[in-house]
Amino acid sequence: MQFVEQVTETVTTWVSNHPYVTTGVVAMTAAHILHRVAIRGKDNLGIIEAPPNTVVLYQLPRAPYTPSLTPFAVKLETYLRLANIPYQNDMNMKKSSKGKYPWISYNGEAVADSQLAMEFLNAKLRVDLNRGLTEAQRAQAHAFRVMVDEHMYWCVVYFRWIYEKYAHCLSLVIPRYIVYIMKRKLNKQLYAQGMGRHSTEEITQMLVQDLQALSAQLGDKKFLMGDNPTEVDCSAFGMLSVLVFSSHDDITGTMVKDQFPSLYQYTMRMKEAAWPDWDECNTKGATVKATK
Amino acid sequence: MFSLIVGFFLVATLVLSAALLYKKSKKRLSVPDGVVCLYQVGRGPWAPSLSPFPLKMETFLRMHKIPYMNDHSGVMSSKGKTPWLEYNGQQVADSQLGMDFLVRELGLELDLHLSPEEAAVARAFRELAEENLYWTMCYESFVKNPHSLDILLKDVFPPLKIFAFKNIIGFFVKRQLWGQGMGRHSDNEIWTIGRNDLTAISNYLGEKEFIMGNNPSQVDCSLFGMLSMVVWQMRGSRHEQFVHDHLPNLVKYCERVRDRFWPDWEKRCKGPEFVDDNHKIYSH
């Protein structure tokens, strides 16, 4: 009892000696709790009403030089186009239940993550961009997809957010102070994943080796697995488009065009196949509003 | 006063636990010239390592008959991870960077039997295992079923170290899972990803002896390192059950690589025939 009295006395004295700090802390805590209560529940994802059997693709607004700043949104939207799945965009910066972009909703059901969304739609709509591939070829394509999405991606993140000091493309659309906050967050992600522990030279080497592997896999073919685009081409195009069109640093800026001409041509080929309206789907260096 | 005491004990527990696990060497180990020193976390009960990456590296050293010795003390690399190597005074962190370094230093002719296309496929499968499947395995062991770690480490670490390992390493693994992305998925989604990766490796392997054909390549070291954990050391996991029930070619593959490069397997596992090989030099 005496102990409780002592503690109460200490706290009361401290609070009366520091009224502003105390008010600040209490106000922030209350605001935080209210905010968490307010955003609970799936309705707060912001799923919108759409015509039946139309996918809603939630992503960032159109980017300066590509349809999206994130390769995964380009990947997912390329897939929807190649598979002829009716869709509409919601570019109001609504994060998924997993805190990221892009995500989809279909007839009211939300699916976060580009790959999980594709698998969901494949099952629901009986879509199969990989038809015609043997079991071993599907396995091979799967391995390349993971190489691009789970390894190459982190090299690109490093160059985009950390190495490129002022993050040119991002600064065109995102205020500098938010870029700064995001840099810190992404540094932590890079460290957690492992890529962030390596030097710039080591990361450059890894990116070059991944591009060499993609180039070798492509060979003389039109697309990675043959004459027709398959699912892995969506991933590869997403990543390559961001490297080709949105890199402005001295290492990756012209890397694909200079060192991997076949991959550069492949990127153009995919752009023509899935994005004939490419010029309407970016803001031309943040100089115009994208019309689509 | 009370809060100070509680705070002190909390901090002391954390510091002690971390110290049990994270060691920086106080004096440099004397490594003979021309011998690779492989720093790793220690032998496992049913495989020569508790972790896939040291097993990958050690299999590589054996595959290319590179003289080497092990240091099982668990000292971390400059990048805060393990395994890592030291060769003629140079230290290299990260298993793949270490292997690339040795290829250059020793002028190794690697994977000559692979065409550029095959080498590309090999790289893709290595990254499948190390950058995707690996995280599903971390989730399974540290998050889904941490009790499996008690079983794994029963005869390997003292009880306090097991506690520290599960909780401290577990804490960092969970943070890594979130940062990397895997940790944001649901349990079912993570398992589906793991299952799809295992199936892809099995489907590509088919009836072949090694992943790229009749001869072993560098990627077999990675796959063997990762799959050995699944086949022998993830007791009670979904990965283990799935592989044994549905992907027998992967089990046979692991046995094949084991028999080829690890004739002393039983002595290198912490079982009844275990023989400590700390600092023993392997020359061929």
mmCIF file with all atom_site columns, C-alpha atoms in Angstrom, chain A residues 71-85 113-134 137-149 214 217 222-240 266 270 274-275, chain B residues 193 196-197 200:
data_model
loop_
_atom_site.group_PDB
_atom_site.id
_atom_site.type_symbol
_atom_site.label_atom_id
_atom_site.label_alt_id
_atom_site.label_comp_id
_atom_site.label_asym_id
_atom_site.label_entity_id
_atom_site.label_seq_id
_atom_site.pdbx_PDB_ins_code
_atom_site.Cartn_x
_atom_site.Cartn_y
_atom_site.Cartn_z
_atom_site.occupancy
_atom_site.B_iso_or_equiv
_atom_site.pdbx_formal_charge
_atom_site.auth_seq_id
_atom_site.auth_comp_id
_atom_site.auth_asym_id
_atom_site.auth_atom_id
_atom_site.pdbx_PDB_model_num
ATOM 1  C CA . PRO A 1 71  ? 7.162   -2.959  -60.529 1.00 0.00 ? 71  PRO A CA 1
ATOM 2  C CA . PHE A 1 72  ? 4.497   -5.172  -58.943 1.00 0.00 ? 72  PHE A CA 1
ATOM 3  C CA . ALA A 1 73  ? 1.653   -2.932  -60.068 1.00 0.00 ? 73  ALA A CA 1
ATOM 4  C CA . VAL A 1 74  ? 3.064   -2.922  -63.619 1.00 0.00 ? 74  VAL A CA 1
ATOM 5  C CA . LYS A 1 75  ? 3.346   -6.728  -63.360 1.00 0.00 ? 75  LYS A CA 1
ATOM 6  C CA . LEU A 1 76  ? -0.234  -7.166  -62.175 1.00 0.00 ? 76  LEU A CA 1
ATOM 7  C CA . GLU A 1 77  ? -1.760  -4.712  -64.637 1.00 0.00 ? 77  GLU A CA 1
ATOM 8  C CA . THR A 1 78  ? 0.221   -6.305  -67.504 1.00 0.00 ? 78  THR A CA 1
ATOM 9  C CA . TYR A 1 79  ? -1.203  -9.687  -66.460 1.00 0.00 ? 79  TYR A CA 1
ATOM 10 C CA . LEU A 1 80  ? -4.777  -8.327  -66.456 1.00 0.00 ? 80  LEU A CA 1
ATOM 11 C CA . ARG A 1 81  ? -4.262  -6.899  -69.935 1.00 0.00 ? 81  ARG A CA 1
ATOM 12 C CA . LEU A 1 82  ? -2.620  -10.016 -71.403 1.00 0.00 ? 82  LEU A CA 1
ATOM 13 C CA . ALA A 1 83  ? -5.304  -12.241 -69.909 1.00 0.00 ? 83  ALA A CA 1
ATOM 14 C CA . ASN A 1 84  ? -8.068  -9.891  -71.144 1.00 0.00 ? 84  ASN A CA 1
ATOM 15 C CA . ILE A 1 85  ? -9.589  -9.599  -67.687 1.00 0.00 ? 85  ILE A CA 1
ATOM 16 C CA . ASP A 1 113 ? -0.045  -9.180  -53.076 1.00 0.00 ? 113 ASP A CA 1
ATOM 17 C CA . SER A 1 114 ? 0.405   -9.262  -56.858 1.00 0.00 ? 114 SER A CA 1
ATOM 18 C CA . GLN A 1 115 ? 1.293   -12.956 -57.092 1.00 0.00 ? 115 GLN A CA 1
ATOM 19 C CA . LEU A 1 116 ? -1.499  -14.113 -54.786 1.00 0.00 ? 116 LEU A CA 1
ATOM 20 C CA . ALA A 1 117 ? -3.919  -11.926 -56.762 1.00 0.00 ? 117 ALA A CA 1
ATOM 21 C CA . MET A 1 118 ? -2.854  -13.576 -60.019 1.00 0.00 ? 118 MET A CA 1
ATOM 22 C CA . GLU A 1 119 ? -3.256  -17.057 -58.542 1.00 0.00 ? 119 GLU A CA 1
ATOM 23 C CA . PHE A 1 120 ? -6.667  -16.091 -57.168 1.00 0.00 ? 120 PHE A CA 1
ATOM 24 C CA . LEU A 1 121 ? -7.848  -14.847 -60.558 1.00 0.00 ? 121 LEU A CA 1
ATOM 25 C CA . ASN A 1 122 ? -6.358  -17.867 -62.351 1.00 0.00 ? 122 ASN A CA 1
ATOM 26 C CA . ALA A 1 123 ? -8.482  -20.108 -60.154 1.00 0.00 ? 123 ALA A CA 1
ATOM 27 C CA . LYS A 1 124 ? -11.650 -17.963 -60.241 1.00 0.00 ? 124 LYS A CA 1
ATOM 28 C CA . LEU A 1 125 ? -11.635 -17.189 -63.966 1.00 0.00 ? 125 LEU A CA 1
ATOM 29 C CA . ARG A 1 126 ? -9.861  -20.333 -65.239 1.00 0.00 ? 126 ARG A CA 1
ATOM 30 C CA . VAL A 1 127 ? -7.140  -18.170 -66.751 1.00 0.00 ? 127 VAL A CA 1
ATOM 31 C CA . ASP A 1 128 ? -3.810  -19.784 -67.573 1.00 0.00 ? 128 ASP A CA 1
ATOM 32 C CA . LEU A 1 129 ? -1.164  -17.708 -69.309 1.00 0.00 ? 129 LEU A CA 1
ATOM 33 C CA . ASN A 1 130 ? 1.136   -20.706 -68.827 1.00 0.00 ? 130 ASN A CA 1
ATOM 34 C CA . ARG A 1 131 ? -0.937  -23.115 -70.910 1.00 0.00 ? 131 ARG A CA 1
ATOM 35 C CA . GLY A 1 132 ? 1.301   -24.895 -73.376 1.00 0.00 ? 132 GLY A CA 1
ATOM 36 C CA . LEU A 1 133 ? 4.166   -25.181 -70.889 1.00 0.00 ? 133 LEU A CA 1
ATOM 37 C CA . THR A 1 134 ? 5.221   -28.618 -69.642 1.00 0.00 ? 134 THR A CA 1
ATOM 38 C CA . GLN A 1 137 ? 8.878   -25.574 -67.982 1.00 0.00 ? 137 GLN A CA 1
ATOM 39 C CA . ARG A 1 138 ? 6.343   -24.281 -65.484 1.00 0.00 ? 138 ARG A CA 1
ATOM 40 C CA . ALA A 1 139 ? 8.823   -25.086 -62.721 1.00 0.00 ? 139 ALA A CA 1
ATOM 41 C CA . GLN A 1 140 ? 11.562  -23.260 -64.626 1.00 0.00 ? 140 GLN A CA 1
ATOM 42 C CA . ALA A 1 141 ? 9.318   -20.230 -65.193 1.00 0.00 ? 141 ALA A CA 1
ATOM 43 C CA . HIS A 1 142 ? 8.383   -20.252 -61.494 1.00 0.00 ? 142 HIS A CA 1
ATOM 44 C CA . ALA A 1 143 ? 12.062  -20.161 -60.534 1.00 0.00 ? 143 ALA A CA 1
ATOM 45 C CA . PHE A 1 144 ? 12.716  -17.164 -62.811 1.00 0.00 ? 144 PHE A CA 1
ATOM 46 C CA . ARG A 1 145 ? 9.653   -15.380 -61.467 1.00 0.00 ? 145 ARG A CA 1
ATOM 47 C CA . VAL A 1 146 ? 10.976  -15.764 -57.926 1.00 0.00 ? 146 VAL A CA 1
ATOM 48 C CA . MET A 1 147 ? 14.444  -14.612 -59.016 1.00 0.00 ? 147 MET A CA 1
ATOM 49 C CA . VAL A 1 148 ? 12.915  -11.413 -60.406 1.00 0.00 ? 148 VAL A CA 1
ATOM 50 C CA . ASP A 1 149 ? 10.356  -10.727 -57.675 1.00 0.00 ? 149 ASP A CA 1
ATOM 51 C CA . LEU A 1 214 ? 17.337  -13.358 -67.732 1.00 0.00 ? 214 LEU A CA 1
ATOM 52 C CA . GLN A 1 217 ? 16.954  -17.518 -70.587 1.00 0.00 ? 217 GLN A CA 1
ATOM 53 C CA . LYS A 1 222 ? 10.398  -13.493 -78.376 1.00 0.00 ? 222 LYS A CA 1
ATOM 54 C CA . PHE A 1 223 ? 9.413   -14.014 -74.762 1.00 0.00 ? 223 PHE A CA 1
ATOM 55 C CA . LEU A 1 224 ? 11.046  -15.782 -71.842 1.00 0.00 ? 224 LEU A CA 1
ATOM 56 C CA . MET A 1 225 ? 9.382   -19.147 -72.359 1.00 0.00 ? 225 MET A CA 1
ATOM 57 C CA . GLY A 1 226 ? 8.737   -19.056 -76.125 1.00 0.00 ? 226 GLY A CA 1
ATOM 58 C CA . ASP A 1 227 ? 6.648   -17.300 -78.727 1.00 0.00 ? 227 ASP A CA 1
ATOM 59 C CA . ASN A 1 228 ? 3.886   -16.188 -76.408 1.00 0.00 ? 228 ASN A CA 1
ATOM 60 C CA . PRO A 1 229 ? 4.041   -14.191 -73.199 1.00 0.00 ? 229 PRO A CA 1
ATOM 61 C CA . THR A 1 230 ? 3.471   -16.186 -70.008 1.00 0.00 ? 230 THR A CA 1
ATOM 62 C CA . GLU A 1 231 ? 3.104   -15.193 -66.370 1.00 0.00 ? 231 GLU A CA 1
ATOM 63 C CA . VAL A 1 232 ? 6.833   -14.833 -65.782 1.00 0.00 ? 232 VAL A CA 1
ATOM 64 C CA . ASP A 1 233 ? 6.965   -12.213 -68.562 1.00 0.00 ? 233 ASP A CA 1
ATOM 65 C CA . CYS A 1 234 ? 4.622   -10.032 -66.489 1.00 0.00 ? 234 CYS A CA 1
ATOM 66 C CA . SER A 1 235 ? 7.077   -10.090 -63.573 1.00 0.00 ? 235 SER A CA 1
ATOM 67 C CA . ALA A 1 236 ? 10.121  -9.582  -65.784 1.00 0.00 ? 236 ALA A CA 1
ATOM 68 C CA . PHE A 1 237 ? 8.496   -6.725  -67.668 1.00 0.00 ? 237 PHE A CA 1
ATOM 69 C CA . GLY A 1 238 ? 7.413   -5.068  -64.430 1.00 0.00 ? 238 GLY A CA 1
ATOM 70 C CA . MET A 1 239 ? 10.971  -5.088  -63.126 1.00 0.00 ? 239 MET A CA 1
ATOM 71 C CA . LEU A 1 240 ? 12.675  -4.254  -66.444 1.00 0.00 ? 240 LEU A CA 1
ATOM 72 C CA . TYR A 1 266 ? 12.271  -7.599  -75.115 1.00 0.00 ? 266 TYR A CA 1
ATOM 73 C CA . MET A 1 270 ? 6.289   -6.460  -74.038 1.00 0.00 ? 270 MET A CA 1
ATOM 74 C CA . ALA A 1 274 ? 0.447   -5.138  -73.392 1.00 0.00 ? 274 ALA A CA 1
ATOM 75 C CA . TRP A 1 275 ? 0.660   -1.335  -73.367 1.00 0.00 ? 275 TRP A CA 1
ATOM 76 C CA . ILE B 2 193 ? 4.235   -20.587 -51.238 1.00 0.00 ? 193 ILE B CA 1
ATOM 77 C CA . ASN B 2 196 ? 4.773   -24.541 -54.558 1.00 0.00 ? 196 ASN B CA 1
ATOM 78 C CA . ASP B 2 197 ? 8.514   -23.951 -54.310 1.00 0.00 ? 197 ASP B CA 1
ATOM 79 C CA . ALA B 2 200 ? 8.779   -26.719 -58.603 1.00 0.00 ? 200 ALA B CA 1
#
